mmCIF file of C-alpha atoms in Angstrom:
data_model
loop_
_atom_site.group_PDB
_atom_site.id
_atom_site.type_symbol
_atom_site.label_atom_id
_atom_site.label_comp_id
_atom_site.label_asym_id
_atom_site.label_seq_id
_atom_site.Cartn_x
_atom_site.Cartn_y
_atom_site.Cartn_z
ATOM 1 C CA UNK A 288 -57.746 40.650 85.381
ATOM 2 C CA UNK A 289 -58.393 44.217 86.434
ATOM 3 C CA UNK A 290 -62.245 45.509 85.723
ATOM 4 C CA UNK A 291 -62.571 48.183 82.697
ATOM 5 C CA UNK A 292 -63.335 50.909 85.514
ATOM 6 C CA UNK A 293 -60.050 50.299 87.042
ATOM 7 C CA UNK A 294 -57.667 51.003 83.972
ATOM 8 C CA UNK A 295 -59.465 54.513 83.190
ATOM 9 C CA UNK A 296 -57.739 57.515 84.561
ATOM 10 C CA UNK A 297 -59.331 60.239 85.875
ATOM 11 C CA UNK A 298 -60.893 63.032 83.824
ATOM 12 C CA UNK A 299 -58.392 65.039 85.527
ATOM 13 C CA UNK A 300 -54.958 63.211 84.721
ATOM 14 C CA UNK A 301 -56.499 62.776 81.095
ATOM 15 C CA UNK A 302 -56.654 66.136 80.384
ATOM 16 C CA UNK A 303 -53.059 66.984 81.831
ATOM 17 C CA UNK A 304 -51.392 64.495 79.678
ATOM 18 C CA UNK A 305 -53.688 65.577 76.485
ATOM 19 C CA UNK A 306 -52.294 68.537 77.066
ATOM 20 C CA UNK A 307 -48.597 67.617 78.247
ATOM 21 C CA UNK A 308 -48.302 65.792 74.988
ATOM 22 C CA UNK A 309 -49.760 68.476 73.068
ATOM 23 C CA UNK A 310 -47.056 71.017 74.498
ATOM 24 C CA UNK A 311 -44.135 68.087 73.646
ATOM 25 C CA UNK A 312 -45.001 68.381 70.079
ATOM 26 C CA UNK A 313 -45.306 72.265 69.997
ATOM 27 C CA UNK A 314 -41.700 72.166 71.363
ATOM 28 C CA UNK A 315 -40.766 69.580 68.786
ATOM 29 C CA UNK A 316 -41.952 72.334 66.190
ATOM 30 C CA UNK A 317 -39.951 75.283 68.059
ATOM 31 C CA UNK A 318 -36.498 73.305 67.994
ATOM 32 C CA UNK A 319 -36.968 71.808 64.207
ATOM 33 C CA UNK A 320 -37.153 75.974 63.605
ATOM 34 C CA UNK A 321 -34.108 76.384 65.409
ATOM 35 C CA UNK A 322 -32.355 73.689 64.133
ATOM 36 C CA UNK A 323 -32.910 74.681 60.557
ATOM 37 C CA UNK A 324 -32.135 78.476 61.600
ATOM 38 C CA UNK A 325 -28.926 77.146 62.457
ATOM 39 C CA UNK A 326 -27.716 75.315 60.009
ATOM 40 C CA UNK A 327 -28.583 77.290 57.262
ATOM 41 C CA UNK A 328 -25.370 79.013 58.540
ATOM 42 C CA UNK A 329 -22.059 77.213 57.506
ATOM 43 C CA UNK A 330 -20.907 77.717 61.162
ATOM 44 C CA UNK A 331 -23.848 75.760 62.883
ATOM 45 C CA UNK A 332 -22.953 76.036 66.663
ATOM 46 C CA UNK A 333 -23.266 72.785 68.619
ATOM 47 C CA UNK A 334 -26.016 73.183 70.392
ATOM 48 C CA UNK A 335 -28.183 73.004 66.601
ATOM 49 C CA UNK A 336 -27.566 69.526 66.633
ATOM 50 C CA UNK A 337 -29.073 69.297 70.185
ATOM 51 C CA UNK A 338 -32.079 71.586 68.727
ATOM 52 C CA UNK A 339 -32.234 68.834 66.288
ATOM 53 C CA UNK A 340 -32.137 65.741 68.093
ATOM 54 C CA UNK A 341 -34.790 67.318 70.287
ATOM 55 C CA UNK A 342 -37.411 67.895 67.751
ATOM 56 C CA UNK A 343 -37.331 64.250 67.362
ATOM 57 C CA UNK A 344 -37.349 63.404 71.255
ATOM 58 C CA UNK A 345 -40.066 66.160 71.460
ATOM 59 C CA UNK A 346 -42.677 64.527 68.885
ATOM 60 C CA UNK A 347 -41.294 60.840 70.609
ATOM 61 C CA UNK A 348 -42.120 61.987 73.881
ATOM 62 C CA UNK A 349 -45.561 63.344 72.719
ATOM 63 C CA UNK A 350 -46.312 59.484 70.727
ATOM 64 C CA UNK A 351 -45.181 58.382 74.291
ATOM 65 C CA UNK A 352 -47.758 60.175 76.484
ATOM 66 C CA UNK A 353 -50.480 59.506 73.414
ATOM 67 C CA UNK A 354 -49.643 55.605 73.771
ATOM 68 C CA UNK A 355 -50.245 56.166 76.789
ATOM 69 C CA UNK A 356 -53.472 56.871 77.203
ATOM 70 C CA UNK A 357 -54.608 54.780 74.422
ATOM 71 C CA UNK A 358 -53.545 52.363 77.040
ATOM 72 C CA UNK A 359 -55.699 53.515 79.490
ATOM 73 C CA UNK A 360 -59.010 53.566 77.273
ATOM 74 C CA UNK A 361 -58.681 57.338 77.606
ATOM 75 C CA UNK A 362 -60.089 59.831 75.381
ATOM 76 C CA UNK A 363 -57.472 62.082 73.242
ATOM 77 C CA UNK A 364 -58.129 65.556 72.585
ATOM 78 C CA UNK A 365 -55.156 67.392 72.163
ATOM 79 C CA UNK A 366 -55.499 71.032 72.793
ATOM 80 C CA UNK A 367 -53.906 73.923 70.201
ATOM 81 C CA UNK A 368 -51.185 75.661 71.530
ATOM 82 C CA UNK A 369 -50.362 78.191 68.947
ATOM 83 C CA UNK A 370 -46.764 78.256 67.397
ATOM 84 C CA UNK A 371 -44.022 80.357 68.171
ATOM 85 C CA UNK A 372 -44.414 83.728 66.001
ATOM 86 C CA UNK A 373 -40.377 83.525 65.923
ATOM 87 C CA UNK A 374 -39.171 83.380 62.110
ATOM 88 C CA UNK A 375 -35.829 84.610 63.392
ATOM 89 C CA UNK A 376 -34.060 83.065 66.422
ATOM 90 C CA UNK A 377 -31.571 85.481 66.800
ATOM 91 C CA UNK A 378 -28.116 85.070 68.680
ATOM 92 C CA UNK A 379 -27.037 81.817 70.228
ATOM 93 C CA UNK A 380 -27.742 83.164 73.513
ATOM 94 C CA UNK A 381 -31.421 83.930 72.512
ATOM 95 C CA UNK A 382 -32.345 80.278 71.048
ATOM 96 C CA UNK A 383 -30.487 79.102 74.198
ATOM 97 C CA UNK A 384 -33.258 81.500 76.608
ATOM 98 C CA UNK A 385 -36.325 80.260 73.987
ATOM 99 C CA UNK A 386 -35.031 76.861 74.552
ATOM 100 C CA UNK A 387 -34.523 77.142 78.335
ATOM 101 C CA UNK A 388 -37.602 78.482 79.014
ATOM 102 C CA UNK A 389 -39.666 76.087 77.026
ATOM 103 C CA UNK A 390 -38.170 73.549 78.863
ATOM 104 C CA UNK A 391 -38.647 74.784 82.066
ATOM 105 C CA UNK A 392 -42.630 75.115 81.405
ATOM 106 C CA UNK A 393 -42.638 70.978 79.754
ATOM 107 C CA UNK A 394 -40.990 70.487 83.457
ATOM 108 C CA UNK A 395 -43.640 72.518 85.410
ATOM 109 C CA UNK A 396 -46.245 70.573 83.438
ATOM 110 C CA UNK A 397 -44.639 67.435 83.957
ATOM 111 C CA UNK A 398 -44.386 68.370 88.189
ATOM 112 C CA UNK A 399 -48.153 69.218 88.474
ATOM 113 C CA UNK A 400 -49.038 65.987 86.433
ATOM 114 C CA UNK A 401 -46.565 63.796 89.050
ATOM 115 C CA UNK A 402 -47.438 65.635 92.483
ATOM 116 C CA UNK A 403 -50.551 66.739 91.365
ATOM 117 C CA UNK A 404 -52.975 64.612 89.849
ATOM 118 C CA UNK A 405 -50.687 61.286 89.529
ATOM 119 C CA UNK A 406 -49.931 61.224 93.499
ATOM 120 C CA UNK A 407 -53.680 62.492 94.213
ATOM 121 C CA UNK A 408 -54.932 59.762 92.210
ATOM 122 C CA UNK A 409 -52.599 56.973 93.725
ATOM 123 C CA UNK A 410 -51.858 56.417 89.986
ATOM 124 C CA UNK A 411 -48.644 53.973 90.168
ATOM 125 C CA UNK A 412 -48.633 53.867 86.416
ATOM 126 C CA UNK A 413 -48.734 56.825 85.961
ATOM 127 C CA UNK A 414 -46.130 57.627 88.473
ATOM 128 C CA UNK A 415 -43.283 55.360 87.137
ATOM 129 C CA UNK A 416 -43.867 56.426 83.296
ATOM 130 C CA UNK A 417 -43.278 60.208 84.537
ATOM 131 C CA UNK A 418 -40.107 59.249 86.484
ATOM 132 C CA UNK A 419 -38.273 58.604 83.210
ATOM 133 C CA UNK A 420 -39.385 61.462 81.178
ATOM 134 C CA UNK A 421 -38.620 63.935 84.208
ATOM 135 C CA UNK A 422 -35.056 62.557 84.464
ATOM 136 C CA UNK A 423 -34.755 63.626 81.019
ATOM 137 C CA UNK A 424 -36.045 66.843 81.401
ATOM 138 C CA UNK A 425 -33.338 67.597 83.969
ATOM 139 C CA UNK A 426 -30.533 66.513 81.855
ATOM 140 C CA UNK A 427 -32.251 68.863 78.846
ATOM 141 C CA UNK A 428 -32.319 71.805 81.587
ATOM 142 C CA UNK A 429 -28.274 71.358 83.045
ATOM 143 C CA UNK A 430 -27.269 70.665 79.014
ATOM 144 C CA UNK A 431 -28.747 74.044 77.905
ATOM 145 C CA UNK A 432 -28.112 75.673 81.161
ATOM 146 C CA UNK A 433 -24.146 74.820 80.994
ATOM 147 C CA UNK A 434 -24.758 75.801 77.010
ATOM 148 C CA UNK A 435 -25.984 79.318 78.042
ATOM 149 C CA UNK A 436 -23.487 79.829 80.850
ATOM 150 C CA UNK A 437 -21.043 79.037 78.249
ATOM 151 C CA UNK A 438 -21.866 81.250 75.321
ATOM 152 C CA UNK A 439 -22.466 84.356 77.833
ATOM 153 C CA UNK A 440 -18.866 83.385 79.074
ATOM 154 C CA UNK A 441 -17.573 83.480 75.539
ATOM 155 C CA UNK A 442 -19.484 87.083 74.356
ATOM 156 C CA UNK A 443 -18.380 88.591 78.020
ATOM 157 C CA UNK A 444 -14.869 87.487 77.099
ATOM 158 C CA UNK A 445 -15.324 89.254 73.780
ATOM 159 C CA UNK A 446 -16.215 92.281 74.662
ATOM 160 C CA UNK A 447 -13.620 92.834 77.890
ATOM 161 C CA UNK A 448 -10.611 91.944 75.231
ATOM 162 C CA UNK A 449 -12.248 95.089 72.915
ATOM 163 C CA UNK A 450 -14.915 96.990 75.007
ATOM 164 C CA UNK A 451 -14.956 99.347 71.670
ATOM 165 C CA UNK A 452 -16.312 96.018 69.432
ATOM 166 C CA UNK A 453 -19.693 95.455 70.205
ATOM 167 C CA UNK A 454 -21.864 93.023 68.439
ATOM 168 C CA UNK A 455 -24.447 94.076 65.979
ATOM 169 C CA UNK A 456 -27.775 92.663 64.370
ATOM 170 C CA UNK A 457 -27.927 92.343 60.901
ATOM 171 C CA UNK A 458 -30.762 90.549 59.483
ATOM 172 C CA UNK A 459 -31.280 89.028 63.112
ATOM 173 C CA UNK A 460 -27.579 87.483 63.357
ATOM 174 C CA UNK A 461 -24.812 88.750 64.942
ATOM 175 C CA UNK A 462 -21.529 90.536 63.367
ATOM 176 C CA UNK A 463 -18.906 92.468 64.505
ATOM 177 C CA UNK A 464 -19.003 95.961 63.504
#
């Protein structure tokens, strides 16, 4: 049986895991806001379902990180991350760009936790735990990049077909003039 001291995480690892859990909750809120914004439209884009799904997934990821802290007998102290000041997510492209930015930031936090903290402290269990989260992150980032490319391509094609037809902003949503 491992000694209680052996089960404890380093203070640095504990701090970063708390930050990752808090950021996962932050992203969950942003995705929920995006999903609700686009589901109000009758013609919600396909990625609105992704946003709704990811709100739940990110919340579950946060819970997994918190459970990991408890399992390792570490203190849970989530830092406050300010809610996005965005109530109008604008065009689909703008929302996808924002989502990609959020995913890239959490990927960087996870990479930092894996390379700087877990590797340096020889936290084998944490490295294993991180592997599955980084794989999921890669999938999310790839999906968002594909969606962004697709929607930008559609927008470009529409402008090339009728160069005088430009999108106009009406209460944050794109309409044709």
